[in-house]
Amino acid sequence: MEDNKKLNIVMFPWLAFGHMLPFLQLSKRLATKGHHIFFVSTPRNLKRLPNIPENLAPLITLVPLPLPRVENLPPNAEATTDVGFSMGFDLLKKAYDGLQDPMKLFLENSVTTYPLDWIIYDFSCYWLPPIAEKLGIQKAFFSVFGARMLTILGPLSQDNGPAADSFTNAEFLTTPPPWIPFPKSTVYFLPYEDFFSDLIVVRGCLELEGEYLQLVDKLIAEKTVLPVGLLPPSMEESPEDEVHNSIFGWLKKQRSGSVVYVALGSEVEPSQEQLTELALGLELSKLPFLWAFRRSTGSSADLPDGFVERTQDHGLVWMSWAPQLKILQHDSVGGFLTHAGFSSIIETLMFGKPLIMLPLMVDQGINARFMVEIRVGVEIPRNKEDGSFTRSSVAQSLTLVLKDEAGKMYRDEAKKYKPVIANESLHGQYIDKFINHLINYKFET
Ligand SMILES: *[C@@H]1O[C@H](CO)[C@@H](O)[C@H](O)[C@H]1NC(C)=O
């Protein structure tokens, strides 16, 4: 109706950087079109976000809400990366629930001064939609996971879908949902998500997961499901500092496509056995490698004795923050050994590089199997019962994807995705459609 209307939009991501960063990407894209964003998180999380470009700063208001302290939650812990997944998730979830009153207060105060048109929120805040509803704010649930996770959740209505309690049944969680008509993916599970929203927004595009997006649209027929594109990150300007020089100086000396980049993200906690097999497999492959190694707070696992010394002629273990996007872009990097987080996958395919995947938690297994399905990489073979894997399977997977003739297929297929993922105008069109919907929604319903 009024297509040049400027909206006020509240963003409220879960306390994990794998969520805050896609929410921030989405915020920047909306702000670029002149909409005002109120990005709500905790003070320390907001401080750790990448700098907001100067031209967008007036349109992205950071709203710090101090995180209520919860017993056993370490001081200063405000994101999953501060506590580790296994011990910290429940504590953080409890603290996050404690944001209910401050959030309510913020929203109530805001609407007395200016209208809030939409709130875009994450999974795990079941209490937010009723508050927004009361204040007349439209609600959108944003799935940073992509369409595959939603197809696994299945239909909303119990007539065609499983009863809610089947979601807690282990057998149900690990067998293919009966309503997925194409027999492809092989492992399934379900997070808790709610569907009180007016709109479901998915980080995804038809060009990558069209089949799944169409299926989600059918399964959740009661709601509008909108893809917002993949939100590929923009190359942040980073200064030519010391970090830059040592990493890129080293990369420059390596042959084109020869280096395996290794990073498991900051939340994943591999066990000592997993880390040992991974490191020794990497060593066994003899491939040059750059390993961004950051031990998660909740983990005590370390690299095996002597590993760094034995591999220093062809490997670089980098123990602090690494500029992942620029590393992946570098011509020497031939593949990424990754935990298969969705953002890492998008960043890899953006540069047409293949994946060697070791999924360790939440949606990563689903992501990895999907990438195997589209033949842009392999999953390190593992024991189906206990998930264990060996150094030789690590070495074989790496050599296959980076080097062997038999693995050329993965390298070729990955290259084909570059024009899709890196296509700014394609992803821009998704954002435009999304904004159109946000503006016109009220008038349609
Ligand atoms: C990028 O996407 C647009 C819109 O879908 C399309 O017209 C164009 O051909 C794409 N560009 C490339 C390089 O694939």
Short mmCIF file of C-alpha atoms in Angstrom, two decimals, residues 36-268:
data_model
loop_
_atom_site.label_atom_id
_atom_site.label_comp_id
_atom_site.label_asym_id
_atom_site.label_seq_id
_atom_site.Cartn_x
_atom_site.Cartn_y
_atom_site.Cartn_z
CA HIS A 36 14.84 1.79 11.89
CA ILE A 37 16.12 -1.20 13.84
CA PHE A 38 16.13 -1.65 17.60
CA PHE A 39 18.59 -4.48 18.17
CA VAL A 40 18.06 -5.91 21.63
CA SER A 41 20.63 -8.05 23.42
CA THR A 42 22.80 -7.97 26.51
CA PRO A 43 25.49 -5.28 27.01
CA ARG A 44 28.50 -7.55 26.54
CA ASN A 45 27.02 -9.24 23.48
CA LEU A 46 26.32 -5.90 21.84
CA LYS A 47 29.90 -4.80 22.51
CA ARG A 48 31.22 -7.91 20.78
CA LEU A 49 29.24 -7.45 17.57
CA PRO A 50 31.11 -6.24 14.50
CA ASN A 51 31.08 -2.47 14.12
CA ILE A 52 28.05 -1.08 12.38
CA PRO A 53 28.96 0.95 9.29
CA GLU A 54 28.80 4.67 9.94
CA ASN A 55 26.09 5.33 7.39
CA LEU A 56 23.78 2.79 9.06
CA ALA A 57 24.53 3.65 12.68
CA PRO A 58 21.74 6.26 13.00
CA LEU A 59 19.24 3.60 11.94
CA ILE A 60 20.43 0.75 14.14
CA THR A 61 19.83 1.46 17.80
CA LEU A 62 21.51 -1.04 20.08
CA VAL A 63 19.36 -1.73 23.12
CA PRO A 64 21.28 -3.28 26.01
CA LEU A 65 19.26 -5.26 28.56
CA PRO A 66 21.44 -6.58 31.40
CA LEU A 67 21.18 -10.35 31.64
CA PRO A 68 19.64 -11.43 34.94
CA ARG A 69 22.11 -13.51 36.96
CA VAL A 70 21.25 -17.13 37.44
CA GLU A 71 22.87 -19.48 39.92
CA ASN A 72 25.93 -21.28 38.47
CA LEU A 73 26.06 -19.08 35.39
CA PRO A 74 29.67 -17.82 35.29
CA PRO A 75 30.10 -14.06 35.79
CA ASN A 76 30.15 -12.20 32.47
CA ALA A 77 28.68 -15.16 30.60
CA GLU A 78 26.15 -13.74 28.18
CA ALA A 79 26.42 -15.98 25.13
CA THR A 80 26.76 -19.68 24.43
CA THR A 81 30.39 -19.13 23.47
CA ASP A 82 31.10 -18.04 27.09
CA VAL A 83 29.75 -21.17 28.70
CA GLY A 84 30.01 -24.02 26.23
CA PHE A 85 27.03 -25.81 24.86
CA SER A 86 26.64 -28.78 27.16
CA MET A 87 26.77 -27.09 30.55
CA GLY A 88 25.71 -23.61 29.68
CA PHE A 89 22.71 -23.86 27.43
CA ASP A 90 20.14 -24.48 30.16
CA LEU A 91 21.57 -21.79 32.42
CA LEU A 92 21.59 -19.24 29.63
CA LYS A 93 18.08 -20.22 28.64
CA LYS A 94 16.95 -19.55 32.18
CA ALA A 95 18.68 -16.17 32.23
CA TYR A 96 17.18 -15.36 28.82
CA ASP A 97 13.71 -16.10 30.20
CA GLY A 98 14.56 -13.58 32.92
CA LEU A 99 14.69 -10.90 30.21
CA GLN A 100 10.91 -11.12 29.95
CA ASP A 101 10.18 -8.18 32.29
CA PRO A 102 12.92 -5.81 31.04
CA MET A 103 11.89 -6.59 27.46
CA LYS A 104 8.24 -5.93 28.24
CA LEU A 105 9.19 -2.63 29.85
CA PHE A 106 11.30 -1.61 26.86
CA LEU A 107 8.49 -2.38 24.44
CA GLU A 108 5.85 -0.65 26.54
CA ASN A 109 7.97 2.47 26.94
CA SER A 110 8.87 2.55 23.27
CA VAL A 111 5.32 2.38 21.97
CA THR A 112 4.40 5.43 23.98
CA THR A 113 6.95 7.48 21.99
CA TYR A 114 6.89 5.89 18.53
CA PRO A 115 5.06 3.03 16.88
CA LEU A 116 6.78 -0.35 16.74
CA ASP A 117 5.67 -2.12 13.61
CA TRP A 118 7.35 -5.51 13.90
CA ILE A 119 9.32 -7.63 16.28
CA ILE A 120 11.55 -10.26 14.72
CA TYR A 121 12.46 -12.89 17.28
CA ASP A 122 14.28 -16.17 17.67
CA PHE A 123 13.29 -19.60 18.91
CA SER A 124 13.22 -20.07 22.70
CA CYS A 125 11.28 -17.00 23.79
CA TYR A 126 7.79 -18.44 24.03
CA TRP A 127 6.85 -15.51 26.30
CA LEU A 128 7.45 -12.76 23.77
CA PRO A 129 4.61 -13.19 21.24
CA PRO A 130 1.81 -12.60 23.81
CA ILE A 131 3.53 -9.40 25.01
CA ALA A 132 3.89 -8.13 21.45
CA GLU A 133 0.33 -9.11 20.64
CA LYS A 134 -1.00 -7.00 23.50
CA LEU A 135 0.95 -3.97 22.31
CA GLY A 136 -0.23 -4.40 18.72
CA ILE A 137 3.24 -5.23 17.38
CA GLN A 138 3.38 -7.69 14.48
CA LYS A 139 5.52 -10.74 15.14
CA ALA A 140 7.87 -12.63 12.86
CA PHE A 141 9.78 -15.72 13.84
CA PHE A 142 13.16 -15.79 12.09
CA SER A 143 14.71 -19.21 11.57
CA VAL A 144 18.47 -18.76 11.17
CA PHE A 145 18.65 -22.48 10.43
CA GLY A 146 17.13 -22.52 6.98
CA ALA A 147 14.21 -24.48 5.59
CA ARG A 148 15.43 -28.00 6.32
CA MET A 149 14.94 -27.64 10.06
CA LEU A 150 11.36 -26.49 9.55
CA THR A 151 10.52 -29.44 7.31
CA ILE A 152 11.69 -31.65 10.14
CA LEU A 153 9.28 -30.00 12.54
CA GLY A 154 6.42 -30.93 10.29
CA PRO A 155 2.91 -29.54 9.99
CA LEU A 156 1.36 -27.33 12.65
CA SER A 157 -2.05 -28.88 12.72
CA GLN A 158 -2.26 -32.13 14.59
CA ASP A 159 -4.64 -33.58 12.01
CA ASN A 160 -1.88 -34.15 9.51
CA GLY A 161 1.05 -34.20 11.87
CA PRO A 162 2.38 -35.91 14.91
CA ALA A 163 1.01 -35.09 18.34
CA ALA A 164 3.20 -32.67 20.23
CA ASP A 165 4.45 -35.31 22.63
CA SER A 166 5.94 -37.33 19.80
CA PHE A 167 8.50 -34.50 19.63
CA THR A 168 10.04 -35.83 22.82
CA ASN A 169 10.11 -39.41 21.60
CA ALA A 170 13.66 -40.38 20.72
CA GLU A 171 12.61 -42.87 18.07
CA PHE A 172 10.45 -40.30 16.36
CA LEU A 173 13.26 -37.77 16.42
CA THR A 174 15.70 -40.06 14.70
CA THR A 175 13.56 -41.53 11.96
CA PRO A 176 12.53 -39.83 8.72
CA PRO A 177 9.32 -37.83 9.24
CA PRO A 178 6.53 -39.56 7.29
CA TRP A 179 5.40 -36.31 5.70
CA ILE A 180 8.64 -35.67 3.84
CA PRO A 181 7.77 -37.08 0.43
CA PHE A 182 11.28 -37.27 -1.02
CA PRO A 183 13.49 -39.95 0.52
CA LYS A 184 16.72 -38.04 0.82
CA SER A 185 18.02 -36.81 4.16
CA THR A 186 18.83 -39.45 6.68
CA VAL A 187 18.89 -38.11 10.22
CA TYR A 188 16.32 -35.97 11.97
CA PHE A 189 15.75 -34.25 15.27
CA LEU A 190 13.64 -31.45 16.67
CA PRO A 191 14.39 -28.34 18.67
CA TYR A 192 11.63 -26.61 20.57
CA GLU A 193 10.21 -23.85 18.44
CA ASP A 194 6.98 -21.99 18.67
CA PHE A 195 4.63 -20.78 16.01
CA PHE A 196 2.70 -17.94 17.56
CA SER A 197 4.08 -15.65 14.93
CA ASP A 198 2.25 -13.82 12.18
CA LEU A 199 5.05 -14.58 9.80
CA ILE A 200 7.81 -17.15 9.53
CA VAL A 201 11.01 -15.90 8.00
CA VAL A 202 13.66 -18.32 6.85
CA ARG A 203 17.32 -17.72 6.11
CA GLY A 204 17.32 -19.40 2.75
CA CYS A 205 16.67 -19.07 -0.96
CA LEU A 206 14.89 -21.13 -3.59
CA GLU A 207 18.14 -21.46 -5.52
CA LEU A 208 19.74 -23.45 -2.68
CA GLU A 209 16.87 -25.26 -1.02
CA GLY A 210 13.84 -24.72 -3.19
CA GLU A 211 12.42 -28.16 -2.61
CA TYR A 212 12.55 -27.74 1.17
CA LEU A 213 11.19 -24.20 1.12
CA GLN A 214 8.21 -25.25 -0.97
CA LEU A 215 7.61 -28.10 1.42
CA VAL A 216 7.76 -25.81 4.47
CA ASP A 217 5.24 -23.55 2.77
CA LYS A 218 2.90 -26.52 2.37
CA LEU A 219 3.47 -27.96 5.83
CA ILE A 220 2.93 -24.63 7.55
CA ALA A 221 0.03 -23.65 5.33
CA GLU A 222 -1.56 -21.60 8.16
CA LYS A 223 1.31 -19.10 8.08
CA THR A 224 3.13 -17.10 5.50
CA VAL A 225 6.64 -18.45 5.11
CA LEU A 226 9.10 -16.08 3.50
CA PRO A 227 12.70 -16.75 2.54
CA VAL A 228 14.93 -13.70 3.18
CA GLY A 229 17.83 -14.96 1.09
CA LEU A 230 21.01 -16.36 2.59
CA LEU A 231 22.25 -13.04 4.01
CA PRO A 232 25.79 -13.61 2.75
CA PRO A 233 28.12 -11.51 4.90
CA SER A 234 29.89 -8.51 3.46
CA MET A 235 33.67 -8.37 3.52
CA GLU A 236 34.41 -6.24 6.54
CA GLU A 237 37.28 -3.86 6.18
CA SER A 238 39.95 -5.13 8.49
CA PRO A 239 43.16 -3.21 8.98
CA GLU A 240 46.50 -4.50 7.77
CA ASP A 241 47.51 -5.39 11.29
CA GLU A 242 49.72 -8.07 12.73
CA VAL A 243 47.02 -10.77 12.60
CA HIS A 244 46.49 -10.01 9.01
CA ASN A 245 50.16 -10.13 8.11
CA SER A 246 51.05 -13.40 9.78
CA ILE A 247 48.04 -15.32 8.48
CA PHE A 248 48.06 -13.93 4.98
CA GLY A 249 51.84 -13.88 4.74
CA TRP A 250 51.76 -17.60 5.46
CA LEU A 251 48.87 -18.30 3.08
CA LYS A 252 50.62 -16.45 0.28
CA LYS A 253 53.50 -18.91 0.44
CA GLN A 254 51.21 -21.92 -0.15
CA ARG A 255 50.16 -23.34 -3.48
CA SER A 256 46.75 -22.46 -4.93
CA GLY A 257 43.97 -24.65 -3.53
CA SER A 258 46.35 -26.69 -1.38
CA VAL A 259 45.51 -25.52 2.14
CA VAL A 260 42.81 -26.97 4.35
CA TYR A 261 41.28 -24.37 6.65
CA VAL A 262 40.14 -25.89 9.96
CA ALA A 263 37.71 -24.26 12.41
CA LEU A 264 35.04 -25.77 14.61
CA GLY A 265 33.41 -22.55 15.77
CA SER A 266 33.49 -21.27 19.30
CA GLU A 267 30.60 -23.22 20.80
CA VAL A 268 31.43 -26.74 19.79
#
